Tab-separated table of N, CA and C in Angstrom:
chain	number	residue	atom	x	y	z
A	9	UNK	N	1.373	24.108	109.311
A	9	UNK	CA	1.840	24.831	109.660
A	9	UNK	C	0.916	24.255	111.593
A	10	UNK	N	1.716	23.297	112.983
A	10	UNK	CA	0.597	22.731	113.225
A	10	UNK	C	1.128	23.105	114.728
A	11	UNK	N	0.084	24.500	115.567
A	11	UNK	CA	0.676	25.291	116.985
A	11	UNK	C	0.102	24.017	118.057
A	12	UNK	N	1.600	23.189	118.955
A	12	UNK	CA	1.511	22.451	120.077
A	12	UNK	C	1.031	22.950	120.889
A	13	UNK	N	0.410	22.300	122.063
A	13	UNK	CA	-0.018	22.580	123.556
A	13	UNK	C	1.305	21.895	123.707
A	14	UNK	N	1.131	23.804	124.704
A	14	UNK	CA	2.587	24.072	125.201
A	14	UNK	C	1.939	23.049	127.027
A	15	UNK	N	3.089	24.012	128.494
A	15	UNK	CA	2.873	22.636	129.778
A	15	UNK	C	1.263	23.027	130.381
A	16	UNK	N	1.404	21.896	130.837
A	16	UNK	CA	-0.182	22.138	131.902
A	16	UNK	C	-0.691	23.675	132.283
A	17	UNK	N	-1.575	24.593	131.609
A	17	UNK	CA	-2.217	25.933	131.854
A	17	UNK	C	-1.843	27.277	130.605
A	18	UNK	N	-0.417	26.033	129.575
A	18	UNK	CA	-0.060	26.974	129.533
A	18	UNK	C	-0.254	27.383	128.039
A	19	UNK	N	-1.352	28.359	127.575
A	19	UNK	CA	-1.618	28.234	125.780
A	19	UNK	C	-0.909	28.118	124.458
A	20	UNK	N	-0.538	27.855	123.518
A	20	UNK	CA	0.996	27.756	122.812
A	20	UNK	C	0.203	29.070	121.989
A	21	UNK	N	1.358	28.758	122.220
A	21	UNK	CA	1.510	30.492	120.205
A	21	UNK	C	0.553	29.695	118.896
A	22	UNK	N	0.719	30.975	118.498
A	22	UNK	CA	-0.736	31.413	117.656
A	22	UNK	C	0.030	30.601	116.267
A	23	UNK	N	-0.539	30.844	115.463
A	23	UNK	CA	-0.401	29.970	114.105
A	23	UNK	C	0.580	31.503	113.903
A	24	UNK	N	2.824	31.154	113.085
A	24	UNK	CA	3.189	31.660	113.444
A	24	UNK	C	2.635	32.679	111.687
A	25	UNK	N	2.967	34.126	112.093
A	25	UNK	CA	2.906	35.520	110.701
A	25	UNK	C	4.181	35.391	109.756
A	26	UNK	N	3.202	34.642	108.329
A	26	UNK	CA	5.047	35.039	107.559
A	26	UNK	C	5.091	35.650	107.233
A	27	UNK	N	6.894	36.428	107.347
A	27	UNK	CA	6.695	38.179	106.366
A	27	UNK	C	7.950	37.413	105.269
A	28	UNK	N	8.429	36.670	104.664
A	28	UNK	CA	8.510	36.229	103.663
A	28	UNK	C	9.409	34.884	102.957
A	29	UNK	N	9.464	34.040	102.344
A	29	UNK	CA	9.822	33.190	101.681
A	29	UNK	C	11.021	33.489	100.760
A	30	UNK	N	11.755	33.110	100.087
A	30	UNK	CA	13.369	33.424	99.241
A	30	UNK	C	13.768	32.093	98.605
A	31	UNK	N	13.582	31.661	97.656
A	31	UNK	CA	14.244	30.577	97.209
A	31	UNK	C	15.716	30.936	97.024
A	32	UNK	N	15.878	29.382	96.721
A	32	UNK	CA	17.003	28.664	97.757
A	32	UNK	C	17.865	27.761	96.446
A	33	UNK	N	16.864	27.076	95.528
A	33	UNK	CA	17.528	26.046	94.767
A	33	UNK	C	16.278	26.862	93.490
A	34	UNK	N	16.670	26.201	92.304
A	34	UNK	CA	15.416	26.663	90.915
A	34	UNK	C	14.559	25.276	90.712
A	35	UNK	N	13.574	24.454	91.096
A	35	UNK	CA	13.452	23.368	90.763
A	35	UNK	C	12.578	23.371	89.225
A	36	UNK	N	12.646	22.830	88.261
A	36	UNK	CA	11.527	23.115	87.257
A	36	UNK	C	10.156	22.668	87.025
A	37	UNK	N	8.984	23.065	87.363
A	37	UNK	CA	7.692	22.510	86.791
A	37	UNK	C	7.514	21.962	88.265
A	38	UNK	N	8.065	22.446	89.319
A	38	UNK	CA	7.524	22.459	90.702
A	38	UNK	C	8.643	22.861	91.529
A	39	UNK	N	7.272	22.963	93.107
A	39	UNK	CA	8.524	24.653	93.606
A	39	UNK	C	9.564	24.250	93.586
A	40	UNK	N	10.047	25.140	94.132
A	40	UNK	CA	11.518	25.581	95.092
A	40	UNK	C	12.186	25.259	96.217
A	41	UNK	N	12.336	25.142	96.475
A	41	UNK	CA	13.218	25.014	97.472
A	41	UNK	C	13.640	27.027	97.968
A	42	UNK	N	12.850	26.291	99.695
A	42	UNK	CA	13.292	27.697	100.107
A	42	UNK	C	13.652	27.572	101.356
A	43	UNK	N	13.694	29.265	101.613
A	43	UNK	CA	13.976	30.146	103.708
A	43	UNK	C	12.777	30.391	104.071
A	44	UNK	N	11.894	30.141	104.042
A	44	UNK	CA	10.388	31.028	105.527
A	44	UNK	C	11.226	31.775	106.032
A	45	UNK	N	11.218	33.209	106.413
A	45	UNK	CA	10.805	33.573	107.683
A	45	UNK	C	9.949	33.987	108.329
A	46	UNK	N	9.426	33.903	109.907
A	46	UNK	CA	7.685	33.665	109.905
A	46	UNK	C	8.195	34.540	112.186
A	47	UNK	N	7.775	34.986	112.520
A	47	UNK	CA	7.266	35.715	113.255
A	47	UNK	C	6.166	35.267	114.639
A	48	UNK	N	6.395	35.252	115.702
A	48	UNK	CA	5.161	34.698	116.340
A	48	UNK	C	6.025	35.265	117.500
A	49	UNK	N	4.368	35.908	117.813
A	49	UNK	CA	4.791	36.772	119.415
A	49	UNK	C	4.283	36.129	121.049
A	50	UNK	N	5.303	35.818	121.969
A	50	UNK	CA	4.908	34.667	123.082
A	50	UNK	C	3.221	34.597	123.497
A	51	UNK	N	3.481	33.058	124.017
A	51	UNK	CA	1.695	33.831	124.384
A	51	UNK	C	1.552	33.545	125.710
A	52	UNK	N	2.806	33.357	126.650
A	52	UNK	CA	2.726	33.536	127.896
A	52	UNK	C	3.328	35.282	128.045
A	53	UNK	N	4.411	35.493	127.119
A	53	UNK	CA	5.228	36.482	127.799
A	53	UNK	C	4.579	37.770	127.178
A	54	UNK	N	3.819	39.189	127.441
A	54	UNK	CA	3.698	40.089	125.665
A	54	UNK	C	4.812	40.841	126.539
A	55	UNK	N	5.100	41.451	125.141
A	55	UNK	CA	6.072	41.699	124.678
A	55	UNK	C	7.628	41.828	123.985
A	56	UNK	N	6.205	40.642	124.406
A	56	UNK	CA	8.205	39.452	123.809
A	56	UNK	C	8.333	38.335	122.247
A	57	UNK	N	8.260	38.242	120.598
A	57	UNK	CA	7.943	38.309	119.641
A	57	UNK	C	8.878	37.572	118.799
A	58	UNK	N	9.503	36.586	118.346
A	58	UNK	CA	10.901	36.244	117.748
A	58	UNK	C	10.435	35.894	116.233
A	59	UNK	N	11.342	35.916	116.243
A	59	UNK	CA	11.347	35.285	114.252
A	59	UNK	C	12.417	34.531	114.386
A	60	UNK	N	11.435	33.711	112.765
A	60	UNK	CA	12.405	32.046	112.176
A	60	UNK	C	12.637	31.565	111.316
A	61	UNK	N	13.697	31.209	110.775
A	61	UNK	CA	14.087	30.817	109.333
A	61	UNK	C	13.669	29.673	109.459
A	62	UNK	N	13.103	28.954	108.281
A	62	UNK	CA	13.172	27.406	108.100
A	62	UNK	C	13.616	27.093	107.001
A	63	UNK	N	13.803	25.501	106.377
A	63	UNK	CA	14.297	25.608	104.952
A	63	UNK	C	13.178	25.051	104.738
A	64	UNK	N	12.301	24.857	103.550
A	64	UNK	CA	11.345	24.558	103.083
A	64	UNK	C	11.468	24.281	101.652
A	65	UNK	N	11.548	22.665	101.763
A	65	UNK	CA	11.480	20.939	100.340
A	65	UNK	C	11.176	21.849	99.576
A	66	UNK	N	11.160	22.187	98.154
A	66	UNK	CA	10.205	21.849	97.321
A	66	UNK	C	10.478	20.490	96.706
A	67	UNK	N	10.225	20.984	94.635
A	67	UNK	CA	10.080	18.778	94.053
A	67	UNK	C	8.570	18.802	94.280
A	68	UNK	N	8.470	17.460	94.202
A	68	UNK	CA	7.497	16.901	94.212
A	68	UNK	C	6.899	16.559	95.397
A	69	UNK	N	8.222	16.711	96.565
A	69	UNK	CA	7.539	15.759	97.631
A	69	UNK	C	7.108	16.856	98.450
A	70	UNK	N	7.878	18.348	98.469
A	70	UNK	CA	7.812	19.055	98.808
A	70	UNK	C	6.190	19.403	98.537
A	71	UNK	N	6.135	19.375	97.384
A	71	UNK	CA	4.469	19.474	96.891
A	71	UNK	C	3.793	18.564	97.452
A	72	UNK	N	4.311	18.104	97.450
A	72	UNK	CA	2.563	16.657	98.456
A	72	UNK	C	2.608	16.987	99.303
A	73	UNK	N	4.004	17.202	100.539
A	73	UNK	CA	3.388	17.936	101.390
A	73	UNK	C	4.330	16.522	102.573
A	74	UNK	N	4.670	15.827	101.525
A	74	UNK	CA	5.068	14.553	102.466
A	74	UNK	C	7.617	13.960	102.223
A	75	UNK	N	7.949	15.474	101.769
A	75	UNK	CA	9.667	15.722	102.077
A	75	UNK	C	9.371	15.254	103.641
A	76	UNK	N	10.158	15.382	104.241
A	76	UNK	CA	10.801	15.482	105.871
A	76	UNK	C	11.924	16.951	105.120
A	77	UNK	N	11.377	18.062	106.281
A	77	UNK	CA	12.248	18.851	106.335
A	77	UNK	C	13.612	18.602	106.729
A	78	UNK	N	15.272	20.094	106.669
A	78	UNK	CA	15.612	19.817	106.865
A	78	UNK	C	15.903	20.317	108.773
A	79	UNK	N	16.487	19.871	109.508
A	79	UNK	CA	16.601	20.329	110.586
A	79	UNK	C	17.265	22.253	111.069
A	80	UNK	N	17.805	22.593	110.167
A	80	UNK	CA	18.462	24.222	109.544
A	80	UNK	C	17.481	25.122	110.374
A	81	UNK	N	17.057	25.173	111.255
A	81	UNK	CA	16.811	26.767	112.241
A	81	UNK	C	17.713	27.842	112.243
A	82	UNK	N	17.742	28.709	111.831
A	82	UNK	CA	17.610	29.816	112.692
A	82	UNK	C	16.616	30.964	113.600
A	83	UNK	N	16.864	31.327	114.447
A	83	UNK	CA	15.365	31.891	115.977
A	83	UNK	C	15.847	33.636	116.456
A	84	UNK	N	16.009	34.928	116.718
A	84	UNK	CA	16.314	35.463	116.465
A	84	UNK	C	15.151	36.290	117.359
A	85	UNK	N	14.620	36.268	118.595
A	85	UNK	CA	13.960	36.935	120.072
A	85	UNK	C	13.833	38.848	120.436
A	86	UNK	N	13.589	39.061	120.765
A	86	UNK	CA	13.924	40.134	121.483
A	86	UNK	C	12.610	41.257	121.884
A	87	UNK	N	12.767	42.154	122.567
A	87	UNK	CA	12.078	42.501	123.214
A	87	UNK	C	11.065	44.097	122.494
A	88	UNK	N	8.790	43.927	121.982
A	88	UNK	CA	9.476	44.729	121.000
A	88	UNK	C	8.184	45.051	121.480
A	89	UNK	N	8.013	45.218	123.064
A	89	UNK	CA	7.106	46.106	123.552
A	89	UNK	C	7.316	46.154	125.569
A	90	UNK	N	6.922	46.872	126.347
A	90	UNK	CA	6.641	46.990	127.327
A	90	UNK	C	6.345	45.411	128.185
A	91	UNK	N	7.504	44.382	128.682
A	91	UNK	CA	7.463	43.114	128.917
A	91	UNK	C	5.909	42.929	130.509
A	92	UNK	N	4.917	42.242	129.953
A	92	UNK	CA	4.167	41.611	131.552
A	92	UNK	C	3.839	39.915	130.499
A	93	UNK	N	4.410	38.878	132.460
A	93	UNK	CA	3.465	38.057	132.376
A	93	UNK	C	1.856	37.991	132.319
A	94	UNK	N	1.351	37.241	131.877
A	94	UNK	CA	0.267	36.534	131.835
A	94	UNK	C	0.060	35.248	132.592
A	95	UNK	N	1.214	34.676	132.704
A	95	UNK	CA	1.085	33.617	134.381
A	95	UNK	C	2.362	33.279	134.545
A	96	UNK	N	2.277	32.222	135.415
A	96	UNK	CA	3.661	31.312	135.219
A	96	UNK	C	3.893	30.547	134.249
A	97	UNK	N	5.323	30.545	134.570
A	97	UNK	CA	5.648	28.914	133.250
A	97	UNK	C	7.506	28.705	133.686
A	98	UNK	N	7.229	26.922	133.545
A	98	UNK	CA	8.346	26.307	134.043
A	98	UNK	C	9.575	26.046	133.302
A	99	UNK	N	10.330	25.574	133.406
A	99	UNK	CA	12.175	25.939	132.800
A	99	UNK	C	11.326	24.624	131.235
A	100	UNK	N	12.101	26.058	130.553
A	100	UNK	CA	11.965	24.507	128.862
A	100	UNK	C	10.732	24.684	128.643
A	101	UNK	N	9.962	25.269	129.492
A	101	UNK	CA	8.248	25.451	128.913
A	101	UNK	C	7.906	25.623	127.649
A	102	UNK	N	7.576	24.450	126.379
A	102	UNK	CA	7.280	24.924	125.157
A	102	UNK	C	6.430	26.245	124.374
A	103	UNK	N	7.156	27.002	124.031
A	103	UNK	CA	6.078	27.721	123.403
A	103	UNK	C	5.247	27.600	122.092
A	104	UNK	N	6.412	26.507	121.557
A	104	UNK	CA	5.731	26.699	119.673
A	104	UNK	C	6.149	24.661	119.051
A	105	UNK	N	5.059	24.358	118.230
A	105	UNK	CA	5.427	23.371	117.754
A	105	UNK	C	5.567	23.489	115.868
A	106	UNK	N	5.890	23.004	116.119
A	106	UNK	CA	5.706	22.592	114.429
A	106	UNK	C	5.887	21.652	114.174
A	107	UNK	N	5.187	20.975	112.838
A	107	UNK	CA	5.349	19.133	112.377
A	107	UNK	C	6.148	19.974	110.849
A	108	UNK	N	7.687	18.455	111.449
A	108	UNK	CA	8.713	19.077	109.806
A	108	UNK	C	8.578	18.066	109.093
A	109	UNK	N	7.930	17.108	109.663
A	109	UNK	CA	7.995	15.708	108.733
A	109	UNK	C	6.389	15.400	108.284
A	110	UNK	N	5.938	13.861	107.902
A	110	UNK	CA	4.911	13.666	107.966
A	110	UNK	C	4.832	12.557	109.069
A	111	UNK	N	5.667	12.416	110.011
A	111	UNK	CA	5.110	10.818	111.043
A	111	UNK	C	6.757	11.981	112.549
A	112	UNK	N	7.929	11.907	111.894
A	112	UNK	CA	8.988	11.993	112.899
A	112	UNK	C	9.199	12.840	113.945
A	113	UNK	N	9.251	14.539	112.983
A	113	UNK	CA	10.136	15.563	113.151
A	113	UNK	C	8.927	16.772	113.699
A	114	UNK	N	8.959	16.790	114.517
A	114	UNK	CA	8.366	18.274	114.564
A	114	UNK	C	9.543	19.468	115.261
A	115	UNK	N	9.627	20.590	114.767
A	115	UNK	CA	10.899	22.192	115.894
A	115	UNK	C	9.287	22.566	116.830
A	116	UNK	N	10.665	22.057	117.910
A	116	UNK	CA	10.462	22.976	119.209
A	116	UNK	C	11.041	24.062	119.245
A	117	UNK	N	10.089	25.361	119.251
A	117	UNK	CA	10.856	26.252	120.399
A	117	UNK	C	10.386	26.564	122.125
A	118	UNK	N	10.991	26.352	123.078
A	118	UNK	CA	11.107	26.563	124.265
A	118	UNK	C	11.602	27.272	125.579
A	119	UNK	N	11.079	28.198	125.919
A	119	UNK	CA	11.230	28.947	127.150
A	119	UNK	C	12.303	28.828	128.303
A	120	UNK	N	13.437	29.799	128.947
A	120	UNK	CA	13.767	29.708	129.771
A	120	UNK	C	13.867	31.202	130.355
A	121	UNK	N	14.026	30.838	131.604
A	121	UNK	CA	14.553	32.464	132.400
A	121	UNK	C	16.155	32.177	132.983
A	122	UNK	N	16.586	33.616	133.322
A	122	UNK	CA	18.505	32.991	133.815
A	122	UNK	C	17.957	33.881	134.452
A	123	UNK	N	16.854	34.460	135.790
A	123	UNK	CA	16.605	34.767	137.563
A	123	UNK	C	17.877	35.903	138.016
A	124	UNK	N	19.038	35.242	137.664
A	124	UNK	CA	20.203	36.380	138.557
A	124	UNK	C	19.932	37.590	136.659
A	125	UNK	N	20.069	36.996	136.003
A	125	UNK	CA	20.627	38.330	134.909
A	125	UNK	C	18.680	38.761	134.060
A	126	UNK	N	17.879	38.556	134.571
A	126	UNK	CA	16.394	38.530	134.008
A	126	UNK	C	16.609	38.480	133.031
A	127	UNK	N	16.907	37.971	132.462
A	127	UNK	CA	17.191	37.768	130.570
A	127	UNK	C	15.762	35.909	130.566
A	128	UNK	N	15.311	35.970	129.040
A	128	UNK	CA	14.837	35.080	128.689
A	128	UNK	C	15.746	34.640	127.898
A	129	UNK	N	15.525	32.941	128.173
A	129	UNK	CA	16.080	32.436	127.155
A	129	UNK	C	15.123	31.993	125.911
A	130	UNK	N	15.279	31.316	124.783
A	130	UNK	CA	14.622	30.522	123.761
A	130	UNK	C	15.876	29.757	123.194
A	131	UNK	N	15.273	28.460	122.879
A	131	UNK	CA	15.703	27.301	122.543
A	131	UNK	C	15.455	27.172	121.440
A	132	UNK	N	15.096	26.569	119.686
A	132	UNK	CA	14.961	26.167	118.969
A	132	UNK	C	15.469	24.952	118.485
A	133	UNK	N	15.092	23.643	118.394
A	133	UNK	CA	15.055	22.590	118.342
A	133	UNK	C	14.175	21.444	117.162
A	134	UNK	N	14.785	21.006	116.644
A	134	UNK	CA	14.328	19.480	115.649
A	134	UNK	C	14.434	18.225	117.027
A	135	UNK	N	13.160	17.829	117.371
A	135	UNK	CA	13.380	16.659	117.766
A	135	UNK	C	13.851	15.220	117.257
A	136	UNK	N	14.375	15.430	116.063
A	136	UNK	CA	14.546	14.145	115.401
A	136	UNK	C	16.097	14.271	115.584
A	137	UNK	N	17.005	12.739	115.549
A	137	UNK	CA	18.447	13.015	116.524
A	137	UNK	C	18.706	13.316	114.918
A	138	UNK	N	19.849	14.096	114.621
A	138	UNK	CA	20.427	14.388	113.586
A	138	UNK	C	22.084	14.416	113.564
A	139	UNK	N	22.563	13.268	112.740
A	139	UNK	CA	23.947	12.419	112.719
A	139	UNK	C	24.515	12.219	114.649
A	140	UNK	N	23.111	11.942	116.079
A	140	UNK	CA	24.048	11.863	116.793
A	140	UNK	C	22.975	13.419	117.687
A	141	UNK	N	23.397	14.334	117.421
A	141	UNK	CA	22.550	15.298	117.949
A	141	UNK	C	21.397	16.327	116.804
A	142	UNK	N	20.466	16.699	117.835
A	142	UNK	CA	19.276	17.821	117.706
A	142	UNK	C	20.420	19.123	117.011
A	143	UNK	N	19.614	19.537	115.757
A	143	UNK	CA	20.467	20.730	115.544
A	143	UNK	C	19.666	21.945	116.918
A	144	UNK	N	20.111	22.925	117.307
A	144	UNK	CA	19.795	24.021	117.808
A	144	UNK	C	19.945	25.428	117.722
A	145	UNK	N	19.107	26.269	117.962
A	145	UNK	CA	19.950	27.882	118.638
A	145	UNK	C	19.014	28.293	119.206
A	146	UNK	N	19.374	29.931	119.889
A	146	UNK	CA	19.293	30.608	121.329
A	146	UNK	C	19.551	31.129	121.081
A	147	UNK	N	18.140	32.018	121.669
A	147	UNK	CA	18.030	33.718	121.305
A	147	UNK	C	17.188	34.350	123.001
A	148	UNK	N	18.486	35.058	123.290
A	148	UNK	CA	18.251	35.984	124.465
A	148	UNK	C	17.392	37.386	125.282
A	149	UNK	N	16.455	37.837	125.641
A	149	UNK	CA	15.974	38.756	125.552
A	149	UNK	C	16.262	39.265	127.128
A	150	UNK	N	17.479	40.055	127.086
A	150	UNK	CA	16.389	40.853	128.295
A	150	UNK	C	16.329	41.029	128.713
A	151	UNK	N	14.786	42.274	130.418
A	151	UNK	CA	14.305	42.951	130.034
A	151	UNK	C	15.149	43.802	130.914
A	152	UNK	N	13.966	45.129	129.393
A	152	UNK	CA	14.709	46.319	129.771
A	152	UNK	C	13.708	47.189	130.795
A	153	UNK	N	13.967	48.094	130.777
A	153	UNK	CA	12.657	49.481	131.165
A	153	UNK	C	12.388	49.710	129.956
A	154	UNK	N	10.931	50.243	129.311
A	154	UNK	CA	10.042	50.242	129.181
A	154	UNK	C	9.212	52.031	128.421
A	155	UNK	N	10.209	53.406	128.452
A	155	UNK	CA	10.188	54.194	128.506
A	155	UNK	C	9.152	54.206	130.155
A	156	UNK	N	8.477	54.412	130.805
A	156	UNK	CA	8.867	54.722	132.686
A	156	UNK	C	8.873	53.736	132.915
A	157	UNK	N	7.594	52.668	132.679
A	157	UNK	CA	7.906	51.527	133.060
A	157	UNK	C	8.907	50.678	133.832
A	158	UNK	N	9.418	50.054	135.101
A	158	UNK	CA	9.763	49.767	135.266
A	158	UNK	C	10.169	47.400	134.624
A	159	UNK	N	10.689	47.680	134.646
A	159	UNK	CA	10.947	46.447	134.368
A	159	UNK	C	9.909	44.592	134.967
A	160	UNK	N	9.818	43.785	134.317
A	160	UNK	CA	9.577	42.623	134.928
A	160	UNK	C	10.637	41.922	135.444
A	161	UNK	N	9.756	40.983	136.361
A	161	UNK	CA	11.412	40.781	136.987
A	161	UNK	C	11.125	38.412	136.643
A	162	UNK	N	11.709	37.568	135.362
A	162	UNK	CA	10.843	37.380	134.813
A	162	UNK	C	11.266	36.106	136.418
A	163	UNK	N	12.453	35.571	136.914
A	163	UNK	CA	12.259	35.190	137.829
A	163	UNK	C	11.126	35.180	139.135
A	164	UNK	N	10.193	35.994	138.645
A	164	UNK	CA	9.018	36.020	140.144
A	164	UNK	C	7.863	34.627	138.947
A	165	UNK	N	7.772	35.127	137.314
A	165	UNK	CA	7.483	33.912	137.566
A	165	UNK	C	7.069	32.380	136.816
A	166	UNK	N	8.039	32.430	138.131
A	166	UNK	CA	8.839	30.715	137.780
A	166	UNK	C	8.234	30.318	138.292
A	167	UNK	N	7.287	28.825	138.152
A	167	UNK	CA	6.616	28.221	138.797
A	167	UNK	C	7.793	26.748	138.679
A	168	UNK	N	7.914	26.643	139.642
A	168	UNK	CA	9.229	26.346	140.997
A	168	UNK	C	8.862	24.883	141.679
């Protein structure tokens, strides 16, 4: 897995943490096809974590690392502590990037802010077009009070 650079001044998320893998198709003498679920913390927004599930191809091409992975990716992001911002960010800033084929396909997680509702919006997508449009998934994180701390306003941290 390869974490990519985000927008200027923003650091990319660290490598995701593998939570579990589940075999979906049994392969004789080679690795099975699997679904893998990972966790990643937002590097700019403290208190927000995302989980994503990606299919991983088995067989000989998966074993050799040359398989082009499919673009079906699911995403769920949640507030896991008090939210604080480490810096400003632009709408659609890249939070995380992972290579999904040897040359052409990458999975990206980007972040935005719905300032009116004080909600962070995360979108995961594959940058290679699939049948005319990229596969994608969206998750939202309403910024809520945590304990006695009042919630931060994501709109205050947008780099306009």
